[in-house]
PDB file of C-alpha atoms in Angstrom:
ATOM      1  CA  LYS Z 757       3.508  19.002 -19.045  1.00  0.00           C
ATOM      2  CA  GLN Z 758       4.743  15.503 -17.472  1.00  0.00           C
ATOM      3  CA  GLU Z 759       2.007  12.621 -18.669  1.00  0.00           C
ATOM      4  CA  VAL Z 760       2.233   9.294 -17.623  1.00  0.00           C
ATOM      5  CA  THR Z 761       0.343   6.843 -19.313  1.00  0.00           C
ATOM      6  CA  GLN Z 762      -0.344   2.596 -18.224  1.00  0.00           C
ATOM      7  CA  ILE Z 763      -0.838   0.361 -20.698  1.00  0.00           C
ATOM      8  CA  PRO Z 764      -2.966  -2.083 -20.717  1.00  0.00           C
ATOM      9  CA  ALA Z 765      -5.852  -0.492 -18.939  1.00  0.00           C
ATOM     10  CA  ALA Z 766      -7.295  -3.884 -17.943  1.00  0.00           C
ATOM     11  CA  LEU Z 767      -5.591  -7.530 -18.058  1.00  0.00           C
ATOM     12  CA  SER Z 768      -7.204 -10.791 -17.039  1.00  0.00           C
ATOM     13  CA  VAL Z 769      -5.073 -13.991 -16.920  1.00  0.00           C
ATOM     14  CA  PRO Z 770      -4.938 -17.158 -15.370  1.00  0.00           C
ATOM     15  CA  GLU Z 771      -3.408 -18.039 -12.294  1.00  0.00           C
ATOM     16  CA  GLY Z 772       0.270 -19.031 -12.968  1.00  0.00           C
ATOM     17  CA  GLU Z 773       1.222 -16.465 -15.819  1.00  0.00           C
ATOM     18  CA  ASN Z 774       4.205 -14.194 -15.691  1.00  0.00           C
ATOM     19  CA  LEU Z 775       2.909 -10.540 -16.161  1.00  0.00           C
ATOM     20  CA  VAL Z 776       4.497  -7.153 -17.690  1.00  0.00           C
ATOM     21  CA  LEU Z 777       2.484  -4.238 -16.660  1.00  0.00           C
ATOM     22  CA  ASN Z 778       3.987  -1.159 -18.747  1.00  0.00           C
ATOM     23  CA  CYS Z 779       4.344   2.794 -17.726  1.00  0.00           C
ATOM     24  CA  SER Z 780       5.417   5.542 -20.007  1.00  0.00           C
ATOM     25  CA  PHE Z 781       6.085   9.381 -19.068  1.00  0.00           C
ATOM     26  CA  THR Z 782       6.756  12.080 -21.509  1.00  0.00           C
ATOM     27  CA  ASP Z 783       9.460  13.904 -19.489  1.00  0.00           C
ATOM     28  CA  SER Z 784      12.336  11.965 -18.920  1.00  0.00           C
ATOM     29  CA  ALA Z 785      13.618  14.500 -15.730  1.00  0.00           C
ATOM     30  CA  ILE Z 786      11.955  12.418 -13.102  1.00  0.00           C
ATOM     31  CA  TYR Z 787      13.376  11.916  -9.509  1.00  0.00           C
ATOM     32  CA  ASN Z 788      12.070   8.794  -9.033  1.00  0.00           C
ATOM     33  CA  LEU Z 789       9.124   6.334  -9.929  1.00  0.00           C
ATOM     34  CA  GLN Z 790       6.720   4.422  -7.617  1.00  0.00           C
ATOM     35  CA  TRP Z 791       4.270   1.551  -8.264  1.00  0.00           C
ATOM     36  CA  PHE Z 792       1.219   1.391  -5.919  1.00  0.00           C
ATOM     37  CA  ARG Z 793      -1.308  -1.494  -5.585  1.00  0.00           C
ATOM     38  CA  GLN Z 794      -4.948  -0.383  -4.945  1.00  0.00           C
ATOM     39  CA  ASP Z 795      -7.371  -2.871  -3.818  1.00  0.00           C
ATOM     40  CA  PRO Z 796     -11.500  -1.716  -4.534  1.00  0.00           C
ATOM     41  CA  GLY Z 797     -12.412   0.818  -2.320  1.00  0.00           C
ATOM     42  CA  LYS Z 798      -9.182   0.891  -0.433  1.00  0.00           C
ATOM     43  CA  GLY Z 799      -6.131   3.306  -0.228  1.00  0.00           C
ATOM     44  CA  LEU Z 800      -2.883   2.820  -2.163  1.00  0.00           C
ATOM     45  CA  THR Z 801       0.000   0.495  -1.264  1.00  0.00           C
ATOM     46  CA  SER Z 802       3.415   1.131  -1.948  1.00  0.00           C
ATOM     47  CA  LEU Z 803       5.196  -1.699  -3.773  1.00  0.00           C
ATOM     48  CA  LEU Z 804       8.316  -0.509  -5.214  1.00  0.00           C
ATOM     49  CA  LEU Z 805      10.365   2.607  -5.253  1.00  0.00           C
ATOM     50  CA  ILE Z 806      13.239   3.448  -8.227  1.00  0.00           C
ATOM     51  CA  GLN Z 807      15.365   6.172  -7.998  1.00  0.00           C
ATOM     52  CA  SER Z 808      16.343   7.859 -11.258  1.00  0.00           C
ATOM     53  CA  SER Z 809      19.861   6.443 -10.943  1.00  0.00           C
ATOM     54  CA  GLN Z 810      18.495   3.011 -10.573  1.00  0.00           C
ATOM     55  CA  ARG Z 811      17.880   0.712 -13.367  1.00  0.00           C
ATOM     56  CA  GLU Z 812      15.539  -1.868 -11.262  1.00  0.00           C
ATOM     57  CA  GLN Z 813      14.057  -2.766  -7.964  1.00  0.00           C
ATOM     58  CA  THR Z 814      12.807  -6.179  -6.518  1.00  0.00           C
ATOM     59  CA  SER Z 815      10.276  -7.032  -3.927  1.00  0.00           C
ATOM     60  CA  GLY Z 816       9.533 -10.928  -3.546  1.00  0.00           C
ATOM     61  CA  ARG Z 817       7.693 -11.604  -7.172  1.00  0.00           C
ATOM     62  CA  LEU Z 818       7.622  -8.395  -8.096  1.00  0.00           C
ATOM     63  CA  ASN Z 819      10.645  -6.666 -10.150  1.00  0.00           C
ATOM     64  CA  ALA Z 820      10.364  -3.248 -11.465  1.00  0.00           C
ATOM     65  CA  SER Z 821      12.648  -1.641 -14.148  1.00  0.00           C
ATOM     66  CA  LEU Z 822      13.258   1.844 -14.973  1.00  0.00           C
ATOM     67  CA  ASP Z 823      14.872   3.179 -18.523  1.00  0.00           C
ATOM     68  CA  LYS Z 824      14.469   6.947 -18.074  1.00  0.00           C
ATOM     69  CA  SER Z 825      15.986   8.039 -21.130  1.00  0.00           C
ATOM     70  CA  SER Z 826      13.029   6.278 -23.103  1.00  0.00           C
ATOM     71  CA  GLY Z 827      10.560   7.349 -20.551  1.00  0.00           C
ATOM     72  CA  ARG Z 828       9.228   3.760 -19.698  1.00  0.00           C
ATOM     73  CA  SER Z 829       9.206   1.289 -16.557  1.00  0.00           C
ATOM     74  CA  THR Z 830       7.672  -2.175 -16.446  1.00  0.00           C
ATOM     75  CA  LEU Z 831       6.476  -3.728 -13.435  1.00  0.00           C
ATOM     76  CA  TYR Z 832       6.827  -7.740 -13.774  1.00  0.00           C
ATOM     77  CA  ILE Z 833       4.836  -9.946 -11.407  1.00  0.00           C
ATOM     78  CA  ALA Z 834       6.401 -13.788 -11.532  1.00  0.00           C
ATOM     79  CA  ALA Z 835       3.824 -16.421 -11.012  1.00  0.00           C
ATOM     80  CA  SER Z 836       0.514 -14.603 -10.761  1.00  0.00           C
ATOM     81  CA  GLN Z 837      -1.666 -15.500  -8.181  1.00  0.00           C
ATOM     82  CA  PRO Z 838      -5.895 -14.797  -7.490  1.00  0.00           C
ATOM     83  CA  GLY Z 839      -4.619 -12.569  -4.785  1.00  0.00           C
ATOM     84  CA  ASP Z 840      -2.650 -10.330  -6.933  1.00  0.00           C
ATOM     85  CA  SER Z 841      -5.687  -9.010  -8.724  1.00  0.00           C
ATOM     86  CA  ALA Z 842      -5.837  -5.157  -7.792  1.00  0.00           C
ATOM     87  CA  THR Z 843      -5.068  -2.048  -9.662  1.00  0.00           C
ATOM     88  CA  TYR Z 844      -1.628  -1.279 -10.208  1.00  0.00           C
ATOM     89  CA  LEU Z 845      -0.478   2.647 -10.597  1.00  0.00           C
ATOM     90  CA  CYS Z 846       2.825   4.266 -11.413  1.00  0.00           C
ATOM     91  CA  ALA Z 847       3.717   7.166 -10.420  1.00  0.00           C
ATOM     92  CA  VAL Z 848       6.755   9.930 -10.773  1.00  0.00           C
ATOM     93  CA  VAL Z 849       8.239  12.913  -9.011  1.00  0.00           C
ATOM     94  CA  LEU Z 850       9.711  15.361 -11.314  1.00  0.00           C
ATOM     95  CA  SER Z 851      13.434  16.382 -10.492  1.00  0.00           C
ATOM     96  CA  GLY Z 852      12.364  20.131 -10.193  1.00  0.00           C
ATOM     97  CA  GLY Z 853       9.850  21.742  -8.313  1.00  0.00           C
ATOM     98  CA  TYR Z 854       8.088  20.228  -5.261  1.00  0.00           C
ATOM     99  CA  ASN Z 855       7.426  16.883  -4.353  1.00  0.00           C
ATOM    100  CA  LYS Z 856       4.326  15.950  -6.324  1.00  0.00           C
ATOM    101  CA  LEU Z 857       3.216  12.643  -7.556  1.00  0.00           C
ATOM    102  CA  ILE Z 858       2.240  12.307 -11.046  1.00  0.00           C
ATOM    103  CA  PHE Z 859      -0.037   9.195 -11.603  1.00  0.00           C
ATOM    104  CA  GLY Z 860      -1.181   7.159 -14.576  1.00  0.00           C
ATOM    105  CA  ALA Z 861      -4.423   6.015 -14.680  1.00  0.00           C
ATOM    106  CA  GLY Z 862      -3.573   2.354 -13.572  1.00  0.00           C
ATOM    107  CA  THR Z 863      -3.950  -1.010 -14.730  1.00  0.00           C
ATOM    108  CA  ARG Z 864      -6.558  -3.340 -13.429  1.00  0.00           C
ATOM    109  CA  LEU Z 865      -5.446  -7.008 -13.173  1.00  0.00           C
ATOM    110  CA  ALA Z 866      -7.750  -9.788 -12.733  1.00  0.00           C
ATOM    111  CA  VAL Z 867      -6.173 -13.216 -12.027  1.00  0.00           C
ATOM    112  CA  HIS Z 868      -8.551 -16.048 -12.066  1.00  0.00           C
ATOM    113  CA  PRO Z 869      -7.837 -19.699 -10.873  1.00  0.00           C
TER     114      PRO Z 869
ATOM    115  CA  ASP G 807       2.433   1.045  13.994  1.00  0.00           C
ATOM    116  CA  GLY G 808       3.037   4.285  12.209  1.00  0.00           C
ATOM    117  CA  GLY G 809       0.797   5.061   9.708  1.00  0.00           C
ATOM    118  CA  ILE G 810      -1.846   7.484   8.162  1.00  0.00           C
ATOM    119  CA  THR G 811      -5.512   7.612   9.381  1.00  0.00           C
ATOM    120  CA  GLN G 812      -8.342   8.827   7.097  1.00  0.00           C
ATOM    121  CA  SER G 813     -11.654   9.406   8.767  1.00  0.00           C
ATOM    122  CA  PRO G 814     -14.568   8.883   8.193  1.00  0.00           C
ATOM    123  CA  LYS G 815     -14.688   6.275   5.593  1.00  0.00           C
ATOM    124  CA  TYR G 816     -17.875   7.432   4.029  1.00  0.00           C
ATOM    125  CA  LEU G 817     -19.321  10.810   4.133  1.00  0.00           C
ATOM    126  CA  PHE G 818     -22.522  11.963   2.918  1.00  0.00           C
ATOM    127  CA  ARG G 819     -22.858  15.692   2.021  1.00  0.00           C
ATOM    128  CA  LYS G 820     -25.983  17.688   1.191  1.00  0.00           C
ATOM    129  CA  GLU G 821     -26.162  20.388  -1.451  1.00  0.00           C
ATOM    130  CA  GLY G 822     -24.740  23.535  -0.228  1.00  0.00           C
ATOM    131  CA  GLN G 823     -23.274  21.839   3.089  1.00  0.00           C
ATOM    132  CA  ASN G 824     -19.240  22.048   3.506  1.00  0.00           C
ATOM    133  CA  VAL G 825     -17.801  19.071   5.010  1.00  0.00           C
ATOM    134  CA  THR G 826     -14.299  18.063   6.410  1.00  0.00           C
ATOM    135  CA  LEU G 827     -12.332  15.097   5.569  1.00  0.00           C
ATOM    136  CA  SER G 828      -9.702  14.247   8.442  1.00  0.00           C
ATOM    137  CA  CYS G 829      -6.031  13.103   7.861  1.00  0.00           C
ATOM    138  CA  GLU G 830      -3.636  12.279  10.971  1.00  0.00           C
ATOM    139  CA  GLN G 831      -0.160  10.847  10.583  1.00  0.00           C
ATOM    140  CA  ASN G 832       2.232   9.578  13.179  1.00  0.00           C
ATOM    141  CA  LEU G 833       5.090   8.649  11.010  1.00  0.00           C
ATOM    142  CA  ASN G 834       6.694  12.377  11.599  1.00  0.00           C
ATOM    143  CA  HIS G 835       6.807  13.192   7.992  1.00  0.00           C
ATOM    144  CA  ASP G 836       6.926  17.104   7.217  1.00  0.00           C
ATOM    145  CA  ALA G 837       4.656  16.696   3.642  1.00  0.00           C
ATOM    146  CA  MET G 838       1.291  15.992   3.521  1.00  0.00           C
ATOM    147  CA  TYR G 839      -0.985  16.048   0.398  1.00  0.00           C
ATOM    148  CA  TRP G 840      -4.369  15.361  -0.596  1.00  0.00           C
ATOM    149  CA  TYR G 841      -5.342  13.597  -3.733  1.00  0.00           C
ATOM    150  CA  ARG G 842      -8.910  13.017  -5.569  1.00  0.00           C
ATOM    151  CA  GLN G 843      -9.545  10.253  -7.455  1.00  0.00           C
ATOM    152  CA  ASP G 844     -12.306   9.576  -9.940  1.00  0.00           C
ATOM    153  CA  PRO G 845     -13.291   6.397 -11.631  1.00  0.00           C
ATOM    154  CA  GLY G 846     -11.197   5.793 -14.490  1.00  0.00           C
ATOM    155  CA  GLN G 847      -8.623   8.360 -13.861  1.00  0.00           C
ATOM    156  CA  GLY G 848      -5.299   8.940 -12.207  1.00  0.00           C
ATOM    157  CA  LEU G 849      -4.943  10.705  -9.071  1.00  0.00           C
ATOM    158  CA  ARG G 850      -5.208  14.273  -8.936  1.00  0.00           C
ATOM    159  CA  LEU G 851      -3.319  16.540  -6.663  1.00  0.00           C
ATOM    160  CA  ILE G 852      -5.807  19.264  -4.507  1.00  0.00           C
ATOM    161  CA  TYR G 853      -3.554  21.035  -1.719  1.00  0.00           C
ATOM    162  CA  TYR G 854       0.001  20.190  -0.202  1.00  0.00           C
ATOM    163  CA  SER G 855       2.053  21.050   2.580  1.00  0.00           C
ATOM    164  CA  GLN G 856       5.768  21.049   3.368  1.00  0.00           C
ATOM    165  CA  ILE G 857       5.685  22.478   6.496  1.00  0.00           C
ATOM    166  CA  VAL G 858       3.348  23.268   9.346  1.00  0.00           C
ATOM    167  CA  ASN G 859       1.686  26.808   8.907  1.00  0.00           C
ATOM    168  CA  ASP G 860       2.280  26.644   5.183  1.00  0.00           C
ATOM    169  CA  PHE G 861       0.131  25.025   1.952  1.00  0.00           C
ATOM    170  CA  GLN G 862       0.121  25.591  -1.801  1.00  0.00           C
ATOM    171  CA  LYS G 863      -2.633  24.734  -3.985  1.00  0.00           C
ATOM    172  CA  GLY G 864      -2.413  21.739  -6.238  1.00  0.00           C
ATOM    173  CA  ASP G 865      -4.109  21.205  -9.771  1.00  0.00           C
ATOM    174  CA  ILE G 866      -7.727  21.185  -8.952  1.00  0.00           C
ATOM    175  CA  ALA G 867      -8.120  23.227  -5.663  1.00  0.00           C
ATOM    176  CA  GLU G 868     -11.084  25.336  -6.586  1.00  0.00           C
ATOM    177  CA  GLY G 869     -13.719  24.322  -4.012  1.00  0.00           C
ATOM    178  CA  TYR G 870     -11.595  23.012  -1.322  1.00  0.00           C
ATOM    179  CA  SER G 871      -9.441  24.612   1.598  1.00  0.00           C
ATOM    180  CA  VAL G 872      -6.948  23.128   4.160  1.00  0.00           C
ATOM    181  CA  SER G 873      -5.207  23.715   7.065  1.00  0.00           C
ATOM    182  CA  ARG G 874      -2.078  22.960   8.746  1.00  0.00           C
ATOM    183  CA  GLU G 875      -1.930  23.807  12.330  1.00  0.00           C
ATOM    184  CA  LYS G 876      -0.330  20.798  13.612  1.00  0.00           C
ATOM    185  CA  LYS G 877       2.598  18.659  11.654  1.00  0.00           C
ATOM    186  CA  GLU G 878       0.499  15.472  12.335  1.00  0.00           C
ATOM    187  CA  SER G 879      -2.638  16.806  10.907  1.00  0.00           C
ATOM    188  CA  PHE G 880      -4.039  17.989   7.628  1.00  0.00           C
ATOM    189  CA  PRO G 881      -7.650  18.180   6.958  1.00  0.00           C
ATOM    190  CA  LEU G 882      -9.520  18.963   3.929  1.00  0.00           C
ATOM    191  CA  THR G 883     -12.518  21.035   3.802  1.00  0.00           C
ATOM    192  CA  VAL G 884     -15.025  20.581   0.610  1.00  0.00           C
ATOM    193  CA  THR G 885     -17.161  23.809  -0.028  1.00  0.00           C
ATOM    194  CA  SER G 886     -20.425  24.263  -1.337  1.00  0.00           C
ATOM    195  CA  ALA G 887     -18.344  25.663  -3.937  1.00  0.00           C
ATOM    196  CA  GLN G 888     -16.970  22.348  -5.146  1.00  0.00           C
ATOM    197  CA  LYS G 889     -19.588  21.490  -7.955  1.00  0.00           C
ATOM    198  CA  ASN G 890     -18.878  18.074  -8.330  1.00  0.00           C
ATOM    199  CA  PRO G 891     -17.683  16.746  -4.831  1.00  0.00           C
ATOM    200  CA  THR G 892     -18.573  12.977  -5.212  1.00  0.00           C
ATOM    201  CA  ALA G 893     -15.264  10.950  -5.618  1.00  0.00           C
ATOM    202  CA  PHE G 894     -12.588   9.020  -3.399  1.00  0.00           C
ATOM    203  CA  TYR G 895     -10.144  11.527  -1.530  1.00  0.00           C
ATOM    204  CA  LEU G 896      -6.952   9.788  -0.406  1.00  0.00           C
ATOM    205  CA  CYS G 897      -4.215  11.617   1.980  1.00  0.00           C
ATOM    206  CA  ALA G 898      -0.598  11.115   1.757  1.00  0.00           C
ATOM    207  CA  SER G 899       2.598  12.120   3.558  1.00  0.00           C
ATOM    208  CA  SER G 900       6.283  11.754   2.539  1.00  0.00           C
ATOM    209  CA  MET G 901       9.430  12.578   4.924  1.00  0.00           C
ATOM    210  CA  ASP G 902      11.747  13.406   1.785  1.00  0.00           C
ATOM    211  CA  ARG G 903      11.021  12.687  -2.092  1.00  0.00           C
ATOM    212  CA  VAL G 904      13.918  10.224  -1.636  1.00  0.00           C
ATOM    213  CA  TYR G 905      11.693   7.862   0.341  1.00  0.00           C
ATOM    214  CA  GLY G 906       8.388   7.923  -1.382  1.00  0.00           C
ATOM    215  CA  TYR G 907       5.006   8.301  -0.761  1.00  0.00           C
ATOM    216  CA  THR G 908       2.769   6.569   2.018  1.00  0.00           C
ATOM    217  CA  PHE G 909      -1.140   6.910   1.875  1.00  0.00           C
ATOM    218  CA  GLY G 910      -4.119   6.503   3.701  1.00  0.00           C
ATOM    219  CA  SER G 911      -6.987   4.282   3.472  1.00  0.00           C
ATOM    220  CA  GLY G 912      -9.389   7.094   1.963  1.00  0.00           C
ATOM    221  CA  THR G 913     -12.587   8.687   2.131  1.00  0.00           C
ATOM    222  CA  ARG G 914     -15.479   8.243  -0.237  1.00  0.00           C
ATOM    223  CA  LEU G 915     -17.567  11.624  -0.455  1.00  0.00           C
ATOM    224  CA  THR G 916     -21.017  11.286  -1.802  1.00  0.00           C
ATOM    225  CA  VAL G 917     -23.257  14.088  -2.532  1.00  0.00           C
ATOM    226  CA  VAL G 918     -26.916  13.262  -1.734  1.00  0.00           C
TER     227      VAL G 918
END
């Protein structure tokens, strides 16, 4: 059974720091991995989608890497800002079966001025 | 703009009552999904539908029902059989797993 773990569960940093959020999964047979952002009481906003054949994806200050063989992905946030404060969720889609996202519990990030 | 609309934003249910959460998308996506989110936990799949008039149970389908009569719509009914319905409910859709998922803004359901 695929399990997705995110570490740390919570993170509080001063503005301007570069951050690394970790996501690990137990079954390496994934189709792709997606990182989402969730603001309190809101829905999920897609940040980056990495296909299993890709090593990384970048969007602005965000960079996500994928090492499928070791079951790990990292989300790198450069020069963090207070507006980055949110919960970050990673989710994987398995190679077999139907198109089902399996989520980690998330990392709650607070960036203070 | 294309997207997913969930309504209502807040919903209150009395004991023994059935309630229906609405989910509409104008993205022309074939597949639609319902997830439940509880504090401190990852999202869990309730039901999914890959085409009109077809849907399948997810991991926590007990106490819930759905229909998929139109491509754009995938309503979720929380029945009285669901003993712990207080949660945040999220609807999602996808064209194909290659393109990832799009989520709605969610409905917060509270039992009163």
